[in-house]
mmCIF file of C-alpha atoms (C1' of nucleotides) in Angstrom:
data_model
loop_
_atom_site.group_PDB
_atom_site.id
_atom_site.type_symbol
_atom_site.label_atom_id
_atom_site.label_comp_id
_atom_site.label_asym_id
_atom_site.label_seq_id
_atom_site.Cartn_x
_atom_site.Cartn_y
_atom_site.Cartn_z
ATOM 1 C CA MET A 3 110.017 92.186 104.464
ATOM 2 C CA ARG A 4 106.593 90.481 104.786
ATOM 3 C CA LYS A 5 103.283 92.042 104.106
ATOM 4 C CA LYS A 6 101.747 93.751 107.214
ATOM 5 C CA THR A 7 98.367 92.907 108.457
ATOM 6 C CA THR A 8 95.418 94.724 110.044
ATOM 7 C CA GLU A 9 96.378 93.747 113.282
ATOM 8 C CA GLU A 10 99.653 94.932 113.022
ATOM 9 C CA TYR A 11 98.431 98.461 111.986
ATOM 10 C CA ILE A 12 96.032 98.381 114.911
ATOM 11 C CA GLU A 13 98.572 97.754 117.314
ATOM 12 C CA ILE A 14 101.131 100.271 116.327
ATOM 13 C CA ILE A 15 98.382 102.926 116.006
ATOM 14 C CA CYS A 16 97.411 101.970 119.595
ATOM 15 C CA LEU A 17 101.169 102.439 120.730
ATOM 16 C CA LEU A 18 101.643 105.624 119.177
ATOM 17 C CA GLU A 19 98.404 107.120 120.433
ATOM 18 C CA LYS A 20 99.524 106.298 123.893
ATOM 19 C CA GLN A 21 103.237 107.270 123.557
ATOM 20 C CA GLU A 22 102.877 110.333 121.309
ATOM 21 C CA GLY A 23 99.268 111.419 121.648
ATOM 22 C CA ARG A 24 98.464 110.675 117.983
ATOM 23 C CA ALA A 25 99.422 108.240 115.184
ATOM 24 C CA GLN A 26 100.833 110.121 112.204
ATOM 25 C CA THR A 27 101.479 108.406 108.845
ATOM 26 C CA GLY A 28 105.154 108.909 109.060
ATOM 27 C CA ARG A 29 105.683 107.587 112.411
ATOM 28 C CA ILE A 30 103.551 104.596 111.744
ATOM 29 C CA ALA A 31 105.753 104.017 108.375
ATOM 30 C CA GLU A 32 108.781 103.989 110.486
ATOM 31 C CA ALA A 33 107.478 101.641 113.085
ATOM 32 C CA ILE A 34 106.350 98.959 110.735
ATOM 33 C CA ASN A 35 109.277 99.522 108.214
ATOM 34 C CA VAL A 36 107.255 100.657 105.288
ATOM 35 C CA LYS A 37 106.934 103.878 103.341
ATOM 36 C CA PRO A 38 104.538 106.461 104.054
ATOM 37 C CA PRO A 39 102.455 106.094 100.883
ATOM 38 C CA SER A 40 101.716 102.484 101.847
ATOM 39 C CA VAL A 41 100.396 103.689 105.180
ATOM 40 C CA THR A 42 97.954 106.306 103.688
ATOM 41 C CA GLU A 43 96.629 103.546 101.595
ATOM 42 C CA MET A 44 96.237 100.993 104.548
ATOM 43 C CA LEU A 45 94.696 103.826 106.906
ATOM 44 C CA ARG A 46 92.014 104.242 104.227
ATOM 45 C CA LYS A 47 91.194 100.821 104.335
ATOM 46 C CA LEU A 48 91.370 100.452 108.112
ATOM 47 C CA GLU A 49 88.815 103.209 108.197
ATOM 48 C CA GLN A 50 86.340 101.198 105.759
ATOM 49 C CA LYS A 51 86.532 98.485 108.391
ATOM 50 C CA GLY A 52 85.503 100.831 110.985
ATOM 51 C CA LEU A 53 88.599 100.327 112.974
ATOM 52 C CA ILE A 54 90.047 103.903 112.835
ATOM 53 C CA VAL A 55 88.852 107.334 111.958
ATOM 54 C CA TYR A 56 91.269 108.794 109.543
ATOM 55 C CA GLU A 57 91.839 112.441 109.090
ATOM 56 C CA SER A 58 94.036 113.489 106.001
ATOM 57 C CA TYR A 59 97.248 115.082 106.910
ATOM 58 C CA ALA A 60 96.589 114.322 110.676
ATOM 59 C CA GLY A 61 96.685 110.862 111.169
ATOM 60 C CA ALA A 62 94.562 107.911 112.592
ATOM 61 C CA THR A 63 92.375 107.593 115.707
ATOM 62 C CA LEU A 64 91.180 104.264 116.953
ATOM 63 C CA THR A 65 87.453 103.806 117.218
ATOM 64 C CA PRO A 66 85.994 101.881 120.043
ATOM 65 C CA VAL A 67 86.125 98.621 117.788
ATOM 66 C CA GLY A 68 89.696 99.356 117.012
ATOM 67 C CA GLU A 69 90.433 99.942 120.779
ATOM 68 C CA GLU A 70 88.916 96.821 121.601
ATOM 69 C CA MET A 71 91.014 94.912 119.017
ATOM 70 C CA ALA A 72 94.233 96.703 120.204
ATOM 71 C CA ARG A 73 93.376 95.759 123.893
ATOM 72 C CA ASP A 74 92.782 92.061 122.875
ATOM 73 C CA LEU A 75 96.126 91.941 120.903
ATOM 74 C CA LEU A 76 98.209 93.540 123.674
ATOM 75 C CA GLY A 77 96.703 90.907 126.088
ATOM 76 C CA ARG A 78 97.662 88.238 123.865
ATOM 77 C CA HIS A 79 101.014 89.598 123.238
ATOM 78 C CA ARG A 80 101.668 89.967 127.090
ATOM 79 C CA THR A 81 100.592 86.275 127.666
ATOM 80 C CA PHE A 82 103.100 84.898 125.137
ATOM 81 C CA ALA A 83 106.069 87.238 126.063
ATOM 82 C CA ASN A 84 105.506 86.723 129.687
ATOM 83 C CA LEU A 85 105.165 82.946 129.281
ATOM 84 C CA LEU A 86 108.174 82.768 127.066
ATOM 85 C CA GLU A 87 110.504 84.817 129.536
ATOM 86 C CA LEU A 88 109.420 82.567 132.215
ATOM 87 C CA LEU A 89 110.541 79.645 130.408
ATOM 88 C CA GLY A 90 113.933 81.394 130.013
ATOM 89 C CA VAL A 91 113.569 82.823 126.509
ATOM 90 C CA GLU A 92 115.807 86.145 126.291
ATOM 91 C CA GLY A 93 113.689 89.310 126.487
ATOM 92 C CA GLU A 94 114.135 90.542 123.195
ATOM 93 C CA THR A 95 113.674 87.177 121.410
ATOM 94 C CA ALA A 96 110.443 86.690 123.422
ATOM 95 C CA GLU A 97 109.015 89.956 122.366
ATOM 96 C CA THR A 98 109.632 89.059 118.689
ATOM 97 C CA ASP A 99 108.124 85.683 118.983
ATOM 98 C CA ALA A 100 105.078 87.047 120.984
ATOM 99 C CA CYS A 101 104.620 89.527 118.159
ATOM 100 C CA GLN A 102 104.181 86.534 115.760
ATOM 101 C CA PHE A 103 102.250 84.129 117.968
ATOM 102 C CA GLU A 104 99.646 86.673 118.988
ATOM 103 C CA HIS A 105 98.297 86.826 115.471
ATOM 104 C CA HIS A 106 97.828 83.046 114.911
ATOM 105 C CA VAL A 107 96.562 81.777 118.267
ATOM 106 C CA SER A 108 93.237 80.204 118.757
ATOM 107 C CA PRO A 109 91.058 81.438 121.519
ATOM 108 C CA GLU A 110 91.238 78.213 123.068
ATOM 109 C CA THR A 111 94.867 77.916 123.220
ATOM 110 C CA LEU A 112 95.096 81.300 124.355
ATOM 111 C CA GLU A 113 92.958 80.784 127.361
ATOM 112 C CA ARG A 114 94.949 77.630 128.245
ATOM 113 C CA LEU A 115 98.049 79.424 127.884
ATOM 114 C CA ARG A 116 96.843 82.271 129.944
ATOM 115 C CA LEU A 117 95.916 79.682 132.702
ATOM 116 C CA PHE A 118 99.194 78.112 132.491
ATOM 117 C CA LEU A 119 100.951 81.362 132.896
ATOM 118 C CA GLU A 120 98.835 82.048 136.057
ATOM 119 C CA PHE A 121 99.615 78.932 137.486
ATOM 120 C CA LEU A 122 103.264 79.347 136.853
ATOM 121 C CA SER A 123 103.612 82.910 138.179
ATOM 122 C CA GLU A 124 101.073 82.805 141.106
ATOM 123 C CA SER A 125 100.914 79.519 142.617
ATOM 124 C CA PRO A 126 103.416 77.917 144.894
ATOM 125 C CA ASP A 127 103.331 74.939 142.993
ATOM 126 C CA GLY A 128 103.929 76.675 139.589
ATOM 127 C CA ARG A 129 106.977 78.469 140.914
ATOM 128 C CA GLY A 130 108.128 75.139 142.119
ATOM 129 C CA CYS A 131 107.663 73.891 138.715
ATOM 130 C CA LEU A 132 109.805 76.772 137.320
ATOM 131 C CA ALA A 133 112.451 75.988 139.640
ATOM 132 C CA ALA A 134 112.580 72.478 138.709
ATOM 133 C CA PHE A 135 112.823 73.226 135.167
ATOM 134 C CA LYS A 136 115.596 75.322 135.791
ATOM 135 C CA GLU A 137 117.395 72.672 137.541
ATOM 136 C CA PHE A 138 116.505 70.158 134.805
ATOM 137 C CA GLN A 139 118.105 72.359 132.203
ATOM 138 C CA ARG A 140 121.296 72.696 134.064
ATOM 139 C CA HIS A 141 121.654 68.868 133.971
ATOM 140 C CA GLU A 142 120.997 69.027 130.262
ATOM 141 C CA ARG A 143 124.242 70.691 129.480
ATOM 142 C CA MET B 22 91.775 82.439 102.599
ATOM 143 C CA ARG B 23 95.406 83.427 103.161
ATOM 144 C CA LYS B 24 98.123 82.946 100.909
ATOM 145 C CA LYS B 25 100.277 80.049 101.183
ATOM 146 C CA THR B 26 104.015 79.821 102.087
ATOM 147 C CA THR B 27 106.689 77.822 100.768
ATOM 148 C CA GLU B 28 106.779 75.898 104.002
ATOM 149 C CA GLU B 29 103.029 75.003 103.726
ATOM 150 C CA TYR B 30 103.762 73.661 100.303
ATOM 151 C CA ILE B 31 106.885 71.694 101.261
ATOM 152 C CA GLU B 32 104.914 70.168 104.173
ATOM 153 C CA ILE B 33 102.075 68.769 102.247
ATOM 154 C CA ILE B 34 104.363 67.455 99.485
ATOM 155 C CA CYS B 35 106.326 65.602 102.115
ATOM 156 C CA LEU B 36 103.020 64.299 103.600
ATOM 157 C CA LEU B 37 101.742 63.218 100.185
ATOM 158 C CA GLU B 38 105.117 61.360 99.149
ATOM 159 C CA LYS B 39 104.677 59.524 102.489
ATOM 160 C CA GLN B 40 101.041 58.671 102.344
ATOM 161 C CA GLU B 41 100.587 58.204 98.428
ATOM 162 C CA GLY B 42 104.011 57.533 97.288
ATOM 163 C CA ARG B 43 103.886 60.789 95.138
ATOM 164 C CA ALA B 44 102.719 64.370 95.269
ATOM 165 C CA GLN B 45 100.427 65.246 92.411
ATOM 166 C CA THR B 46 99.253 68.686 91.574
ATOM 167 C CA GLY B 47 95.539 67.925 92.128
ATOM 168 C CA ARG B 48 95.968 66.161 95.498
ATOM 169 C CA ILE B 49 98.257 69.166 96.778
ATOM 170 C CA ALA B 50 95.616 71.646 95.560
ATOM 171 C CA GLU B 51 92.909 69.924 97.522
ATOM 172 C CA ALA B 52 95.079 69.768 100.607
ATOM 173 C CA ILE B 53 95.905 73.272 100.882
ATOM 174 C CA ASN B 54 92.606 74.471 99.469
ATOM 175 C CA VAL B 55 93.663 76.075 96.081
ATOM 176 C CA LYS B 56 92.886 75.519 92.463
ATOM 177 C CA PRO B 57 95.591 73.310 90.590
ATOM 178 C CA PRO B 58 96.832 76.070 88.336
ATOM 179 C CA SER B 59 98.060 77.979 91.440
ATOM 180 C CA VAL B 60 99.858 74.859 92.445
ATOM 181 C CA THR B 61 101.445 74.296 88.940
ATOM 182 C CA GLU B 62 102.807 77.919 89.269
ATOM 183 C CA MET B 63 104.100 77.369 92.800
ATOM 184 C CA LEU B 64 105.844 74.088 92.020
ATOM 185 C CA ARG B 65 107.861 75.845 89.385
ATOM 186 C CA LYS B 66 109.030 78.360 92.065
ATOM 187 C CA LEU B 67 109.757 75.610 94.558
ATOM 188 C CA GLU B 68 111.753 73.953 91.868
ATOM 189 C CA GLN B 69 113.779 77.299 91.264
ATOM 190 C CA LYS B 70 114.621 77.483 94.982
ATOM 191 C CA GLY B 71 116.014 74.000 94.729
ATOM 192 C CA LEU B 72 113.595 72.490 97.277
ATOM 193 C CA ILE B 73 111.644 69.907 94.814
ATOM 194 C CA VAL B 74 112.127 68.378 91.485
ATOM 195 C CA TYR B 75 109.192 69.223 89.381
ATOM 196 C CA GLU B 76 108.031 66.818 86.582
ATOM 197 C CA SER B 77 105.411 68.082 84.438
ATOM 198 C CA TYR B 78 102.341 66.029 84.405
ATOM 199 C CA ALA B 79 103.765 63.954 87.252
ATOM 200 C CA GLY B 80 104.201 65.970 90.449
ATOM 201 C CA ALA B 81 106.775 67.074 92.782
ATOM 202 C CA THR B 82 109.493 65.308 94.551
ATOM 203 C CA LEU B 83 111.525 66.716 97.369
ATOM 204 C CA THR B 84 115.269 67.123 96.910
ATOM 205 C CA PRO B 85 117.480 66.449 99.994
ATOM 206 C CA VAL B 86 117.269 70.360 100.885
ATOM 207 C CA GLY B 87 113.503 70.091 100.646
ATOM 208 C CA GLU B 88 113.496 66.872 102.744
ATOM 209 C CA GLU B 89 115.773 68.663 105.443
ATOM 210 C CA MET B 90 113.230 71.421 105.327
ATOM 211 C CA ALA B 91 110.235 69.225 105.871
ATOM 212 C CA ARG B 92 112.042 67.385 108.633
ATOM 213 C CA ASP B 93 112.617 70.481 110.216
ATOM 214 C CA LEU B 94 109.125 71.692 109.959
ATOM 215 C CA LEU B 95 107.822 68.266 111.214
ATOM 216 C CA GLY B 96 109.916 68.511 114.182
ATOM 217 C CA ARG B 97 108.620 72.051 115.073
ATOM 218 C CA HIS B 98 105.185 70.862 114.474
ATOM 219 C CA ARG B 99 105.337 67.982 116.912
ATOM 220 C CA THR B 100 107.010 70.227 119.505
ATOM 221 C CA PHE B 101 104.108 72.636 119.689
ATOM 222 C CA ALA B 102 101.317 70.064 119.027
ATOM 223 C CA ASN B 103 102.498 68.034 121.956
ATOM 224 C CA LEU B 104 103.263 70.955 124.334
ATOM 225 C CA LEU B 105 99.711 72.448 123.763
ATOM 226 C CA GLU B 106 98.118 68.679 124.183
ATOM 227 C CA LEU B 107 100.233 68.252 127.417
ATOM 228 C CA LEU B 108 98.643 71.674 128.690
ATOM 229 C CA GLY B 109 95.162 70.477 127.806
ATOM 230 C CA VAL B 110 94.404 71.903 124.513
ATOM 231 C CA GLU B 111 91.885 69.680 122.643
ATOM 232 C CA GLY B 112 93.857 67.586 119.944
ATOM 233 C CA GLU B 113 92.139 69.090 116.866
ATOM 234 C CA THR B 114 92.764 72.629 117.991
ATOM 235 C CA ALA B 115 96.476 71.851 119.099
ATOM 236 C CA GLU B 116 97.273 70.570 115.652
ATOM 237 C CA THR B 117 95.743 73.808 114.169
ATOM 238 C CA ASP B 118 97.702 76.078 116.319
ATOM 239 C CA ALA B 119 100.871 74.183 115.956
ATOM 240 C CA CYS B 120 100.504 74.404 112.117
ATOM 241 C CA GLN B 121 100.501 78.201 112.714
ATOM 242 C CA PHE B 122 103.206 78.523 115.401
ATOM 243 C CA GLU B 123 105.770 76.253 113.305
ATOM 244 C CA HIS B 124 106.214 78.959 110.817
ATOM 245 C CA HIS B 125 106.744 81.857 113.132
ATOM 246 C CA VAL B 126 108.946 80.649 115.846
ATOM 247 C CA SER B 127 112.608 81.515 116.185
ATOM 248 C CA PRO B 128 115.291 78.955 116.877
ATOM 249 C CA GLU B 129 115.882 80.165 120.309
ATOM 250 C CA THR B 130 112.344 79.902 121.593
ATOM 251 C CA LEU B 131 112.013 76.571 119.723
ATOM 252 C CA GLU B 132 114.908 75.082 121.621
ATOM 253 C CA ARG B 133 113.487 76.335 124.862
ATOM 254 C CA LEU B 134 110.047 74.813 124.284
ATOM 255 C CA ARG B 135 111.485 71.559 123.133
ATOM 256 C CA LEU B 136 113.513 71.504 126.513
ATOM 257 C CA PHE B 137 110.313 72.379 128.442
ATOM 258 C CA LEU B 138 108.336 69.640 126.790
ATOM 259 C CA GLU B 139 111.045 67.179 127.446
ATOM 260 C CA PHE B 140 111.039 68.452 131.042
ATOM 261 C CA LEU B 141 107.224 67.784 131.326
ATOM 262 C CA SER B 142 106.961 64.595 129.679
ATOM 263 C CA GLU B 143 109.933 62.756 130.790
ATOM 264 C CA SER B 144 111.102 63.939 134.153
ATOM 265 C CA PRO B 145 109.152 63.062 137.348
ATOM 266 C CA ASP B 146 109.326 66.792 138.403
ATOM 267 C CA GLY B 147 107.855 67.669 135.212
ATOM 268 C CA ARG B 148 104.961 65.038 135.487
ATOM 269 C CA GLY B 149 104.481 66.514 138.858
ATOM 270 C CA CYS B 150 104.219 70.020 137.297
ATOM 271 C CA LEU B 151 101.351 69.035 135.002
ATOM 272 C CA ALA B 152 99.496 67.382 137.684
ATOM 273 C CA ALA B 153 99.665 70.307 139.896
ATOM 274 C CA PHE B 154 98.455 72.449 136.657
ATOM 275 C CA LYS B 155 95.358 70.091 136.505
ATOM 276 C CA GLU B 156 94.729 70.546 140.099
ATOM 277 C CA PHE B 157 95.003 74.341 139.824
ATOM 278 C CA GLN B 158 92.583 74.504 136.590
ATOM 279 C CA ARG B 159 89.906 72.618 138.639
ATOM 280 C CA HIS B 160 90.156 75.151 141.375
ATOM 281 C CA GLU B 161 89.809 77.975 138.879
ATOM 282 C CA ARG B 162 86.384 76.905 138.040
ATOM 283 C "C1'" DA C 7 95.995 51.038 69.030
ATOM 284 C "C1'" DC C 8 92.165 54.335 69.862
ATOM 285 C "C1'" DC C 9 89.185 57.322 72.458
ATOM 286 C "C1'" DA C 10 86.959 59.193 76.080
ATOM 287 C "C1'" DA C 11 87.333 60.897 80.923
ATOM 288 C "C1'" DG C 12 90.008 62.979 83.907
ATOM 289 C "C1'" DA C 13 94.199 65.384 85.291
ATOM 290 C "C1'" DT C 14 97.183 69.102 84.373
ATOM 291 C "C1'" DT C 15 99.106 73.042 82.223
ATOM 292 C "C1'" DT C 16 98.545 77.591 79.518
ATOM 293 C "C1'" DA C 17 96.808 81.982 79.006
ATOM 294 C "C1'" DG C 18 94.866 85.808 80.608
ATOM 295 C "C1'" DG C 19 92.915 88.245 84.547
ATOM 296 C "C1'" DT C 20 92.226 89.939 89.613
ATOM 297 C "C1'" DA C 21 93.519 91.532 94.425
ATOM 298 C "C1'" DT C 22 96.698 92.988 97.655
ATOM 299 C "C1'" DA C 23 100.264 95.518 99.826
ATOM 300 C "C1'" DC C 24 104.057 97.406 98.441
ATOM 301 C "C1'" DC C 25 107.190 100.934 95.996
ATOM 302 C "C1'" DT C 26 109.266 105.868 93.764
ATOM 303 C "C1'" DA C 27 108.586 110.307 92.095
ATOM 304 C "C1'" DA C 28 106.004 114.313 91.876
ATOM 305 C "C1'" DA C 29 102.353 117.382 93.615
ATOM 306 C "C1'" DA C 30 99.974 119.443 97.447
ATOM 307 C "C1'" DA C 31 99.252 120.539 102.240
ATOM 308 C "C1'" DT C 32 100.829 121.934 106.691
ATOM 309 C "C1'" DG C 33 103.332 124.598 109.962
ATOM 310 C "C1'" DA C 34 107.421 127.182 111.838
ATOM 311 C "C1'" DT C 35 110.129 131.326 111.243
ATOM 312 C "C1'" DC C 36 110.977 135.666 109.875
ATOM 313 C "C1'" DG D 21 101.394 137.105 106.290
ATOM 314 C "C1'" DA D 22 104.734 135.088 103.159
ATOM 315 C "C1'" DT D 23 108.296 131.511 102.655
ATOM 316 C "C1'" DC D 24 110.572 127.425 102.859
ATOM 317 C "C1'" DA D 25 111.280 122.893 104.978
ATOM 318 C "C1'" DT D 26 108.851 118.956 106.286
ATOM 319 C "C1'" DT D 27 105.173 115.837 105.942
ATOM 320 C "C1'" DT D 28 101.557 113.879 103.521
ATOM 321 C "C1'" DT D 29 98.948 112.492 99.409
ATOM 322 C "C1'" DT D 30 98.506 111.343 94.342
ATOM 323 C "C1'" DA D 31 99.848 109.059 90.425
ATOM 324 C "C1'" DG D 32 101.569 105.302 88.543
ATOM 325 C "C1'" DG D 33 103.980 100.846 88.616
ATOM 326 C "C1'" DT D 34 105.794 96.117 90.589
ATOM 327 C "C1'" DA D 35 105.389 91.674 92.602
ATOM 328 C "C1'" DT D 36 102.910 87.575 94.317
ATOM 329 C "C1'" DA D 37 99.679 84.241 94.809
ATOM 330 C "C1'" DC D 38 95.513 83.381 93.561
ATOM 331 C "C1'" DC D 39 91.539 82.640 89.934
ATOM 332 C "C1'" DT D 40 88.589 81.007 85.677
ATOM 333 C "C1'" DA D 41 88.306 79.271 81.062
ATOM 334 C "C1'" DA D 42 90.493 76.819 77.449
ATOM 335 C "C1'" DA D 43 93.998 73.978 75.518
ATOM 336 C "C1'" DT D 44 96.792 69.791 76.249
ATOM 337 C "C1'" DC D 45 98.440 65.834 77.990
ATOM 338 C "C1'" DT D 46 97.821 60.894 80.226
ATOM 339 C "C1'" DT D 47 95.505 56.862 81.065
ATOM 340 C "C1'" DG D 48 92.063 53.019 81.344
ATOM 341 C "C1'" DG D 49 88.727 50.339 78.633
ATOM 342 C "C1'" DT D 50 87.640 48.327 74.436
#
DNA sequence: ACCAAGATTTAGGTATACCTAAAAATGATC
DNA sequence: GATCATTTTTAGGTATACCTAAATCTTGGT
């Protein structure tokens, strides 16, 4: 499997803090499908970058900077996942793709997609648009 | 800068073949912002994978398999770039983001986006939808 | 046909994230 | 409070894509 990025580590640490109260080495390792020693190593680097506090044998805690990053990532993730689901992508797939896109999107594009999502889900015209798209797809087949 | 993937090499080789008749080491290196020796090394690997024929001191030529991959990538690229532009993302940015997304999208999502793009650009309802979105954005501000 | 200039490859080295196996720390149980 | 099972870290090693410097090939001008 591919090498994991800083962003992926930060996300999973955030998730574990929420779900389990703390982010332990072993749980992180499971979550991102990597062996524990690799996690220890990465946690040291994330600490150097000021994104987490790492306590030996205890685990990781996001710093304010890390939290900010996690919030940002989660926001990007939600934007993509919601948008894809609205367009009819199956839930599991939408999550998987969102997980990829969120790391590679420019601020400008993200903002535009956010707006489009808002348009689709919260305006009458947008909802009409989605209905029309559903109709369109039926005729495709 | 980030490490380059097989897909990025294949794309640029395809582009150079079209634009310049052949894909030379040095030109590839410039294009992906890497030094020539790194390209030589990668070309060997791409040849191993059956994606190109590599002739020492002459350059690379896509095999049918490589061409197929390039076509696929170009298609994905166009889908994303067109979609983003339709939604109002500025041209240069749309290209850059498409370049990222194209490597990370699942077949299912891609197909859905293709359909949505077709809907937006080729059906009256779709064009109406875009007009409504433009209107919506004006009110945002 | 030669030779210099330019391009490419070879040789050797770096950085990064991953791994396994072994050692050390933790903490639950008696 | 000692012991043992579990978790984590340490130590040492692999793979990959990148680099620089030096050697080699190719080619255009004479």
